[in-house]
């Protein structure tokens, strides 16, 4: 299976991190479940941007999910340092012969951080909450849920489709049975999505969690989402001091699993990359994410631990077909030919980055080596623009200058290079920088204001539905693809294919057609992101999914 290559890569990364994490740990009498490691104190990690809120179901960005995964848990999770699924809040699970009925055998003795019991009724409350969510504002923010489950009991958001969810039944306290109305190949991996974390039903009701209000281009969320998130994870939410730019997470003493080694974890929001690096060197933070490619060697030479992750991501240039000129395939192909992606990889990409020729890494099932390629060819680009009558094209190019993402370490520089390539073939580009949350993501994904944008994705589980299916499996404002029903149907058919060989073939054909017939975006690169910590930090295991958990970390 193609997944074998990913597992081998992540095994190497995990082993390196575990070796580093095992060294220099001191004995402590404070916490007998610490495995001999020094415990207590505070771990301060630099976040690269503001989170949106802390209700899992309304989030799909890394800065929000970094905090959320410390507070909440999912039914299914991943073995540390890998993309291999293992038991989370469910110790085990099975499905019937149709793949439509999933039975989860839940851990016993688990409590939410508000003291209420985790059980099958709580699981079903969460699934029913998502399915029955009301209001176009709330539904529009449930991006992961809609990608996986399709729609709602009553669709109110423009991009919602037919739901595959039928019901959830609590057979007893420790057994939850989920019934779908169709087979979907994304499971069980999709059950590990952080957005599908299980929250306390009592807290959801108490703090009016379903209240989402849209005011123009912005969204307001509930007291649950902003102030009182409650899950079952190893840390409790201690508050977000927006003036100081700090999110505090406190050790949950009654956690059912491996309790946090530190007393507190603080996510210190530092949007400027240079400032993050300065604070790391000053010792005011113990960890930073996504260091600039040019800085990794220097930081390692200074004694910091630069921990690599395998490249399980994609950066793409999105094309919005809401613009009538961009509906012409020849124009989209011209844009692809105009981009010198190899030079971009060499000058702006991290070590190990490579040009992407389709929308998933080559470790994912369905990767097709024979897709149509778009090697740098500015003359071909000019020819296609002329054939389409689009020589005087002007495009608004949106990008977020204030964040660093695993697939996008330097958005401003990447946008500048791509803009220069496009202008070299006669396309006028208007640069539109917008802040990540409360700006760029809403403008691009909710309102479709852009003509072009750069964005990307880090895989959540190793299945093509999490890459190709997530991007292009349904109508998206981001790409203006509401009318591309042939593409949606092909992806839906591939995702519903049960036979392994037939599934592989179906996804390969989808990838071929994406690059030749549809081209709703241009894949740019796959890039291995790194995470950096000070030499006194032990126990951090880098994740290919950038889904690090901080309960294993010690400092000092």
Coordinates of C-alpha atoms in Angstrom, one line a residue:
X1 CA 0.0 0.0 0.0
X2 CA 1.1 3.6 -0.7
X3 CA 0.7 4.4 3.0
X4 CA 3.7 2.4 3.8
X5 CA 6.1 5.1 2.6
X6 CA 4.5 7.7 5.0
X7 CA 4.6 5.3 7.9
X8 CA 8.3 4.6 7.3
X9 CA 9.0 8.4 7.2
X10 CA 7.1 9.2 10.3
X11 CA 8.7 6.3 12.2
X12 CA 12.1 7.8 11.6
X13 CA 11.0 11.3 12.8
X14 CA 9.2 9.8 15.8
X15 CA 12.2 7.7 16.8
X16 CA 14.5 10.7 16.6
X17 CA 12.2 12.8 18.8
X18 CA 11.7 10.0 21.3
X19 CA 15.5 9.5 21.6
X20 CA 16.0 13.3 22.2
X21 CA 13.1 13.3 24.6
X22 CA 14.4 10.5 26.7
X23 CA 17.8 12.1 27.4
X24 CA 18.5 14.1 30.5
X25 CA 15.2 13.5 32.4
X26 CA 15.5 13.8 36.2
X27 CA 13.7 11.8 38.9
X28 CA 10.7 13.5 40.6
X29 CA 8.6 12.5 43.6
X30 CA 5.8 14.9 42.6
X31 CA 4.1 12.8 40.0
X32 CA 4.4 9.0 40.0
X33 CA 2.8 8.7 36.5
X34 CA 5.6 10.8 35.0
X35 CA 7.7 7.9 33.9
X36 CA 10.7 9.3 35.8
X37 CA 10.7 12.6 33.9
X38 CA 11.0 16.0 35.7
X39 CA 7.6 17.5 36.1
X40 CA 6.0 20.8 37.0
X41 CA 6.7 24.3 35.8
X42 CA 5.4 26.0 32.6
X43 CA 6.0 25.2 28.9
X44 CA 5.7 28.4 26.8
X45 CA 5.1 27.8 23.1
X46 CA 4.9 30.6 20.5
X47 CA 1.8 30.5 18.4
X48 CA 2.0 32.1 15.0
X49 CA -1.5 33.7 14.9
X50 CA -4.7 34.3 16.8
X51 CA -7.1 31.4 17.1
X52 CA -10.6 31.9 15.9
X53 CA -12.3 30.4 19.0
X54 CA -12.1 27.1 21.0
X55 CA -15.2 25.2 19.9
X56 CA -13.8 22.4 17.8
X57 CA -16.7 22.1 15.3
X58 CA -16.3 25.7 14.1
X59 CA -12.6 25.4 13.4
X60 CA -10.3 24.2 10.7
X61 CA -7.1 26.3 11.1
X62 CA -3.9 25.2 12.8
X63 CA -3.6 28.0 15.4
X64 CA -7.1 27.2 16.8
X65 CA -6.7 23.5 16.6
X66 CA -3.3 23.6 18.4
X67 CA -5.1 24.8 21.5
X68 CA -8.2 22.7 21.0
X69 CA -6.4 19.4 20.9
X70 CA -4.9 20.0 24.3
X71 CA -8.3 20.5 25.9
X72 CA -10.5 18.0 23.9
X73 CA -10.2 14.5 22.5
X74 CA -11.7 12.4 19.7
X75 CA -13.1 8.9 19.5
X76 CA -10.2 7.8 17.3
X77 CA -6.7 9.3 17.4
X78 CA -3.2 8.7 16.0
X79 CA -0.2 6.9 17.4
X80 CA 2.3 9.5 18.5
X81 CA 4.5 10.6 15.6
X82 CA 2.5 8.8 12.9
X83 CA -0.6 8.9 10.8
X84 CA -1.7 5.5 12.1
X85 CA -5.1 5.5 13.8
X86 CA -5.5 4.1 17.3
X87 CA -8.0 4.2 20.1
X88 CA -8.9 7.6 21.7
X89 CA -12.0 8.0 23.7
X90 CA -13.1 4.8 22.1
X91 CA -10.9 1.9 23.1
X92 CA -12.0 -0.1 20.0
X93 CA -14.5 0.0 17.2
X94 CA -15.9 -2.0 14.3
X95 CA -18.3 -1.6 11.4
X96 CA -20.8 -3.9 9.8
X97 CA -20.3 -5.5 6.3
X98 CA -21.9 -2.4 4.6
X99 CA -19.5 0.1 6.3
X100 CA -22.5 2.1 7.3
X101 CA -22.9 1.1 11.0
X102 CA -20.0 1.9 13.3
X103 CA -20.0 0.6 16.9
X104 CA -17.6 2.4 19.4
X105 CA -16.6 0.7 22.6
X106 CA -15.9 3.6 24.9
X107 CA -13.3 4.1 27.7
X108 CA -14.9 3.8 31.2
X109 CA -14.2 6.2 34.0
X110 CA -13.6 9.2 31.9
X111 CA -14.9 12.6 33.0
X112 CA -15.2 15.9 31.3
X113 CA -13.3 18.7 33.0
X114 CA -16.6 20.0 34.5
X115 CA -17.0 16.8 36.4
X116 CA -19.7 15.3 34.3
X117 CA -19.5 11.8 32.9
X118 CA -18.2 10.9 29.4
X119 CA -20.4 8.2 28.0
X120 CA -22.3 7.1 24.9
X121 CA -25.1 9.6 25.5
X122 CA -22.5 12.4 25.5
X123 CA -21.1 11.0 22.2
X124 CA -24.5 10.9 20.6
X125 CA -25.3 14.4 21.9
X126 CA -22.3 15.8 20.0
X127 CA -23.1 14.0 16.8
X128 CA -26.8 15.0 17.0
X129 CA -25.8 18.6 17.8
X130 CA -23.7 18.9 14.6
X131 CA -26.3 17.3 12.4
X132 CA -29.1 19.5 13.8
X133 CA -27.1 22.7 13.8
X134 CA -29.3 25.7 12.8
X135 CA -28.5 28.9 11.0
X136 CA -26.5 29.6 7.9
X137 CA -23.8 31.4 9.9
X138 CA -23.1 28.4 12.2
X139 CA -23.3 25.9 9.3
X140 CA -21.0 27.9 7.1
X141 CA -18.3 27.7 9.8
X142 CA -18.5 23.9 10.1
X143 CA -16.1 23.3 7.3
X144 CA -14.6 19.9 8.4
X145 CA -18.0 18.6 9.4
X146 CA -19.5 19.5 6.0
X147 CA -16.5 18.0 4.1
X148 CA -17.0 14.7 5.9
X149 CA -20.8 14.4 6.5
X150 CA -22.0 16.5 3.6
X151 CA -24.9 18.5 5.2
X152 CA -27.4 18.9 8.0
X153 CA -30.9 17.9 9.0
X154 CA -32.0 21.2 7.4
X155 CA -29.4 22.9 5.1
X156 CA -29.2 26.6 5.5
X157 CA -25.6 27.3 4.4
X158 CA -25.0 27.8 0.7
X159 CA -22.4 25.1 0.4
X160 CA -24.1 22.3 2.4
X161 CA -25.1 19.2 0.5
X162 CA -26.8 15.9 1.3
X163 CA -26.0 14.5 4.7
X164 CA -24.7 11.0 5.1
X165 CA -25.5 11.0 8.8
X166 CA -28.6 9.0 9.9
X167 CA -28.5 8.6 13.7
X168 CA -26.5 7.8 16.8
X169 CA -27.7 5.5 19.5
X170 CA -26.4 4.9 23.0
X171 CA -26.8 1.1 23.5
X172 CA -25.4 1.5 27.0
X173 CA -23.0 3.9 28.8
X174 CA -20.0 2.4 27.0
X175 CA -21.4 1.6 23.6
X176 CA -22.3 4.2 20.9
X177 CA -23.6 3.1 17.5
X178 CA -23.3 5.5 14.6
X179 CA -25.4 4.9 11.5
X180 CA -24.7 6.4 8.1
X181 CA -26.9 6.2 5.0
X182 CA -23.9 5.5 2.7
X183 CA -20.4 4.0 2.9
X184 CA -17.6 6.6 3.0
X185 CA -14.0 5.7 2.6
X186 CA -12.8 8.5 4.9
X187 CA -13.7 6.4 8.0
X188 CA -12.3 5.5 10.5
X189 CA -9.6 8.1 9.8
X190 CA -12.1 11.0 9.8
X191 CA -13.2 10.2 13.3
X192 CA -9.8 11.5 14.4
X193 CA -10.4 15.0 13.1
X194 CA -9.8 17.5 15.9
X195 CA -12.9 19.3 14.7
X196 CA -14.9 16.3 15.7
X197 CA -13.7 16.3 19.3
X198 CA -16.3 15.4 22.0
X199 CA -17.4 18.3 24.2
X200 CA -19.3 18.3 27.5
X201 CA -23.0 18.4 26.7
X202 CA -23.7 20.3 30.0
X203 CA -21.2 23.0 29.1
X204 CA -22.5 23.2 25.5
X205 CA -26.0 23.8 26.8
X206 CA -25.0 26.1 29.7
X207 CA -22.9 28.4 27.5
X208 CA -25.2 28.5 24.5
X209 CA -22.6 26.9 22.2
X210 CA -24.7 26.9 19.0
X211 CA -25.1 30.7 19.0
X212 CA -23.1 32.0 16.0
X213 CA -24.0 35.5 14.7
X214 CA -22.8 37.0 11.5
X215 CA -22.2 40.7 11.3
X216 CA -21.2 41.7 7.8
X217 CA -18.0 39.9 7.1
X218 CA -17.3 38.8 10.7
X219 CA -18.7 36.2 13.0
X220 CA -19.4 36.2 16.7
X221 CA -19.3 33.0 18.8
X222 CA -20.7 31.8 22.1
X223 CA -19.4 32.0 25.6
X224 CA -18.6 28.3 25.3
X225 CA -16.4 28.9 22.3
X226 CA -14.6 31.9 23.6
X227 CA -14.5 31.5 27.4
X228 CA -15.6 28.1 28.7
X229 CA -14.5 25.2 26.4
X230 CA -14.8 21.9 28.2
X231 CA -13.5 18.6 27.0
X232 CA -11.8 15.5 28.4
X233 CA -8.2 16.3 27.5
X234 CA -5.1 16.6 29.7
X235 CA -5.3 20.4 30.0
X236 CA -8.2 22.7 31.1
X237 CA -8.7 26.1 29.5
X238 CA -7.4 28.8 31.8
X239 CA -8.3 31.8 29.6
X240 CA -7.1 33.9 26.7
X241 CA -5.6 37.2 27.8
X242 CA -5.9 39.1 24.5
X243 CA -4.0 42.2 25.8
X244 CA -0.9 40.0 26.6
X245 CA -1.6 37.7 23.7
X246 CA -1.4 34.6 25.9
X247 CA -3.6 31.5 26.2
X248 CA -3.2 29.6 29.4
X249 CA -3.8 25.8 29.7
X250 CA -3.7 24.2 33.2
X251 CA -2.9 20.6 34.0
X252 CA -6.1 18.5 34.4
X253 CA -5.4 16.5 37.6
X254 CA -8.2 14.0 36.9
X255 CA -7.3 13.2 33.4
X256 CA -7.9 9.5 32.6
X257 CA -4.7 9.0 30.6
X258 CA -1.0 10.2 30.8
X259 CA -1.3 13.3 32.9
X260 CA 0.5 16.5 31.8
X261 CA 4.0 16.7 33.0
X262 CA 4.0 20.5 33.3
X263 CA 1.6 22.5 35.5
X264 CA 0.8 25.0 32.8
X265 CA 1.2 25.4 29.0
X266 CA 1.1 28.9 27.7
X267 CA 0.5 29.6 24.0
X268 CA 2.1 33.0 23.5
X269 CA 0.9 34.6 20.2
X270 CA 3.7 36.1 18.3
X271 CA 2.7 36.9 14.8
X272 CA 6.1 38.2 13.5
X273 CA 8.5 35.4 12.6
X274 CA 11.6 37.4 13.5
X275 CA 10.2 38.2 17.0
X276 CA 9.4 34.5 17.5
X277 CA 13.0 33.6 16.8
X278 CA 14.3 36.4 19.1
X279 CA 12.2 35.2 22.0
X280 CA 13.3 31.6 21.5
X281 CA 16.9 32.7 21.7
X282 CA 16.1 34.9 24.7
X283 CA 14.5 31.9 26.5
X284 CA 11.1 33.7 26.9
X285 CA 9.5 30.9 24.9
X286 CA 10.6 27.3 24.7
X287 CA 9.2 26.4 21.3
X288 CA 8.4 27.8 17.9
X289 CA 6.7 26.3 14.9
X290 CA 7.5 26.5 11.2
X291 CA 10.9 28.3 11.3
X292 CA 12.0 30.0 8.1
X293 CA 13.8 27.5 5.8
X294 CA 17.0 29.7 6.0
X295 CA 17.0 29.7 9.8
X296 CA 16.8 25.9 10.5
X297 CA 20.6 25.2 10.1
X298 CA 21.6 28.2 12.2
X299 CA 19.2 27.3 15.0
X300 CA 20.5 23.8 15.1
X301 CA 24.0 25.1 15.2
X302 CA 23.1 27.2 18.3
X303 CA 22.0 24.1 20.2
X304 CA 18.3 24.2 19.6
X305 CA 16.4 21.0 18.8
X306 CA 15.1 21.3 15.2
X307 CA 12.7 18.4 14.9
X308 CA 11.6 17.6 11.3
X309 CA 8.2 16.4 10.2
X310 CA 7.6 14.4 7.0
X311 CA 6.0 16.4 4.2
X312 CA 2.3 15.5 4.5
X313 CA 0.9 18.7 3.1
X314 CA 0.2 20.8 0.0
X315 CA 0.5 24.5 -0.9
X316 CA -1.7 25.6 -3.8
X317 CA -2.7 28.7 -5.8
X318 CA -6.5 28.8 -5.7
X319 CA -8.4 30.1 -8.7
X320 CA -11.9 31.6 -8.2
X321 CA -14.2 30.8 -11.1
X322 CA -16.6 33.3 -9.9
X323 CA -14.6 35.6 -12.2
X324 CA -16.0 34.9 -15.7
X325 CA -12.6 35.0 -17.3
X326 CA -11.3 32.3 -14.9
X327 CA -14.1 29.9 -16.0
X328 CA -12.1 29.4 -19.2
X329 CA -9.9 26.3 -18.7
X330 CA -7.3 27.8 -21.0
X331 CA -6.9 30.8 -18.7
X332 CA -6.4 28.5 -15.7
X333 CA -3.9 26.5 -17.6
X334 CA -2.1 29.7 -18.6
X335 CA -1.7 30.6 -15.0
X336 CA -0.3 27.1 -14.2
X337 CA 2.3 27.4 -17.1
X338 CA 3.3 30.9 -16.0
X339 CA 4.5 29.8 -12.6
X340 CA 8.2 28.9 -12.1
X341 CA 7.4 26.5 -9.3
X342 CA 10.8 24.8 -9.4
X343 CA 12.6 28.1 -8.8
X344 CA 10.2 28.9 -6.0
X345 CA 11.0 25.7 -4.3
X346 CA 14.7 26.3 -4.6
X347 CA 14.6 29.9 -3.4
X348 CA 11.8 30.0 -0.9
X349 CA 11.0 26.4 0.1
X350 CA 12.3 24.5 3.2
X351 CA 14.9 21.8 2.8
X352 CA 13.3 18.7 1.3
X353 CA 10.4 20.6 -0.4
X354 CA 9.4 19.5 -3.9
X355 CA 7.2 20.7 -6.7
X356 CA 3.7 19.2 -6.4
X357 CA 2.1 17.9 -9.6
X358 CA -1.3 17.1 -8.0
X359 CA -3.2 17.9 -4.8
X360 CA -2.0 15.2 -2.5
X361 CA 1.5 13.9 -1.5
X362 CA 2.7 10.8 -3.3
X363 CA 2.2 8.7 -0.1
X364 CA -1.6 9.0 -0.3
X365 CA -3.7 6.4 -2.1
X366 CA -4.7 7.4 -5.6
X367 CA -1.6 9.4 -6.4
X368 CA -1.3 9.2 -10.2
X369 CA 2.2 9.6 -11.7
X370 CA 0.9 10.2 -15.2
X371 CA -1.2 13.4 -14.6
X372 CA -0.8 16.3 -17.0
X373 CA 2.2 18.3 -15.9
X374 CA 2.5 22.1 -16.1
X375 CA 6.3 22.8 -16.4
X376 CA 7.3 26.4 -16.5
X377 CA 6.5 27.7 -20.0
X378 CA 5.7 31.4 -20.1
X379 CA 5.3 31.4 -23.9
X380 CA 2.7 28.7 -23.7
X381 CA 0.9 30.8 -21.0
X382 CA 0.9 33.8 -23.3
X383 CA -0.5 31.7 -26.2
X384 CA -3.3 30.3 -24.1
X385 CA -4.2 33.8 -22.8
X386 CA -4.4 35.0 -26.4
X387 CA -6.6 32.1 -27.5
X388 CA -8.9 32.9 -24.6
X389 CA -9.0 36.6 -25.4
X390 CA -7.7 37.3 -21.9
X391 CA -4.5 39.4 -22.7
X392 CA -5.6 42.3 -20.5
X393 CA -6.5 40.2 -17.4
X394 CA -6.4 41.9 -14.0
X395 CA -6.6 39.7 -10.9
X396 CA -6.9 40.4 -7.2
X397 CA -4.5 38.1 -5.3
X398 CA -5.3 37.6 -1.6
X399 CA -2.7 36.3 0.9
X400 CA -2.2 36.4 4.7
X401 CA 1.0 38.2 5.6
X402 CA 0.6 37.7 9.4
X403 CA 0.9 33.9 9.8
X404 CA 3.3 31.1 9.1
X405 CA 1.8 27.8 8.2
X406 CA 3.4 24.4 7.8
X407 CA 2.9 24.4 4.0
X408 CA 3.4 28.2 3.8
X409 CA 6.4 29.4 5.8
X410 CA 6.6 32.9 4.2
X411 CA 3.3 34.0 2.6
X412 CA 4.4 37.5 1.6
X413 CA 7.5 36.2 -0.2
X414 CA 5.6 33.4 -1.9
X415 CA 2.9 35.8 -3.1
X416 CA 5.5 38.2 -4.4
X417 CA 7.3 35.5 -6.5
X418 CA 4.1 34.1 -7.9
X419 CA 2.8 37.6 -8.7
X420 CA 6.0 38.4 -10.6
X421 CA 5.6 35.2 -12.6
X422 CA 2.1 36.1 -13.6
X423 CA 2.9 39.7 -14.5
X424 CA 5.7 38.5 -16.7
X425 CA 3.1 36.9 -19.0
X426 CA 0.9 40.0 -19.1
X427 CA -1.5 39.4 -16.2
X428 CA -1.8 42.4 -13.9
X429 CA -1.9 41.5 -10.3
X430 CA -3.4 43.5 -7.4
X431 CA -1.9 42.3 -4.1
X432 CA -4.5 42.1 -1.3
X433 CA -2.9 41.2 2.1
X434 CA -5.5 40.3 4.7
X435 CA -5.1 39.1 8.4
X436 CA -5.4 35.4 8.8
X437 CA -8.5 35.1 11.1
X438 CA -11.3 37.7 10.7
X439 CA -10.0 38.6 7.3
X440 CA -8.3 36.3 4.8
X441 CA -10.0 33.1 5.7
X442 CA -13.5 34.6 5.7
X443 CA -12.9 36.7 2.5
X444 CA -11.6 33.6 0.7
X445 CA -13.7 30.7 2.1
X446 CA -17.0 32.4 3.0
X447 CA -17.4 35.4 0.7
X448 CA -15.2 34.6 -2.4
X449 CA -13.8 38.1 -2.8
X450 CA -10.6 37.0 -4.4
X451 CA -9.6 36.0 -7.9
X452 CA -6.4 34.2 -6.7
X453 CA -5.2 33.2 -3.3
X454 CA -2.5 31.0 -1.7
X455 CA -3.6 28.5 0.8
X456 CA -2.8 24.9 1.7
X457 CA -3.5 21.9 3.8
X458 CA -1.8 19.5 6.2
X459 CA -3.3 16.1 6.1
X460 CA -5.5 14.9 9.0
X461 CA -5.5 11.3 8.0
X462 CA -4.0 9.2 5.2
X463 CA -6.9 9.0 2.7
X464 CA -7.5 10.9 -0.6
X465 CA -10.8 12.1 0.7
X466 CA -8.9 14.3 3.2
X467 CA -6.9 16.0 0.4
X468 CA -8.7 15.9 -3.0
X469 CA -12.1 15.2 -1.5
X470 CA -11.8 18.0 1.1
X471 CA -10.8 20.6 -1.6
X472 CA -13.0 19.7 -4.5
X473 CA -15.6 17.2 -3.3
X474 CA -18.4 19.7 -3.0
X475 CA -19.2 23.3 -4.1
X476 CA -16.7 25.7 -2.5
X477 CA -16.9 29.5 -2.5
X478 CA -13.1 29.4 -2.3
X479 CA -12.9 28.1 -5.9
X480 CA -16.2 29.2 -7.3
X481 CA -16.9 25.7 -8.3
X482 CA -20.6 25.5 -7.6
X483 CA -21.4 24.3 -11.2
X484 CA -18.7 21.6 -11.5
X485 CA -21.1 18.7 -10.8
X486 CA -19.0 16.3 -12.9
X487 CA -16.1 16.8 -10.5
X488 CA -18.2 16.4 -7.4
X489 CA -19.8 13.2 -8.7
X490 CA -16.5 11.6 -9.7
X491 CA -15.0 12.3 -6.2
X492 CA -18.2 11.1 -4.5
X493 CA -18.0 7.8 -6.5
X494 CA -14.4 7.3 -5.7
X495 CA -15.0 7.9 -2.0
X496 CA -17.9 5.4 -1.9
X497 CA -15.9 2.6 -3.6
X498 CA -15.4 -0.3 -1.2
X499 CA -13.0 -2.6 -3.2
X500 CA -9.4 -1.5 -2.6
X501 CA -8.1 -1.9 -6.1
X502 CA -11.2 -0.2 -7.6
X503 CA -10.9 2.6 -5.1
X504 CA -7.2 3.2 -6.0
X505 CA -8.1 3.3 -9.7
X506 CA -11.0 5.7 -9.1
X507 CA -8.9 8.2 -7.2
X508 CA -6.1 8.0 -9.7
X509 CA -8.6 9.0 -12.5
X510 CA -9.9 11.8 -10.3
X511 CA -6.4 13.2 -10.0
X512 CA -5.8 12.9 -13.7
X513 CA -9.0 14.7 -14.5
X514 CA -8.3 17.4 -11.9
X515 CA -5.1 18.3 -13.6
X516 CA -6.4 18.1 -17.2
X517 CA -10.1 18.7 -17.3
X518 CA -11.0 20.8 -14.3
X519 CA -7.9 22.5 -12.8
X520 CA -9.7 24.5 -10.0
X521 CA -6.3 25.4 -8.5
X522 CA -2.6 25.0 -9.2
X523 CA -0.6 22.7 -6.8
X524 CA 2.7 24.4 -5.8
X525 CA 4.8 22.3 -3.4
X526 CA 4.9 19.7 -0.7
X527 CA 7.1 20.9 2.1
X528 CA 8.4 19.3 5.3
X529 CA 7.8 21.7 8.2
X530 CA 10.0 21.7 11.4
X531 CA 9.3 22.5 15.0
X532 CA 12.0 23.9 17.2
X533 CA 12.4 23.7 21.0
X534 CA 15.1 24.7 23.5
X535 CA 17.6 22.0 24.6
X536 CA 15.9 21.6 28.0
X537 CA 12.5 20.6 26.5
X538 CA 12.0 16.8 26.5
X539 CA 9.2 14.5 25.4
X540 CA 7.8 16.5 22.4
X541 CA 7.0 14.1 19.6
X542 CA 6.7 15.8 16.2
X543 CA 3.6 14.8 14.2
X544 CA 3.4 14.6 10.4
X545 CA -0.1 16.0 10.9
X546 CA 1.3 18.9 12.9
X547 CA -0.9 17.6 15.7
X548 CA 1.5 17.7 18.6
X549 CA 0.2 17.0 22.1
X550 CA 1.9 18.8 25.0
X551 CA 1.0 16.5 27.9
X552 CA 4.3 14.5 27.4
X553 CA 6.5 17.6 27.5
X554 CA 8.9 18.5 30.3
X555 CA 11.0 21.6 30.7
X556 CA 14.3 21.7 32.6

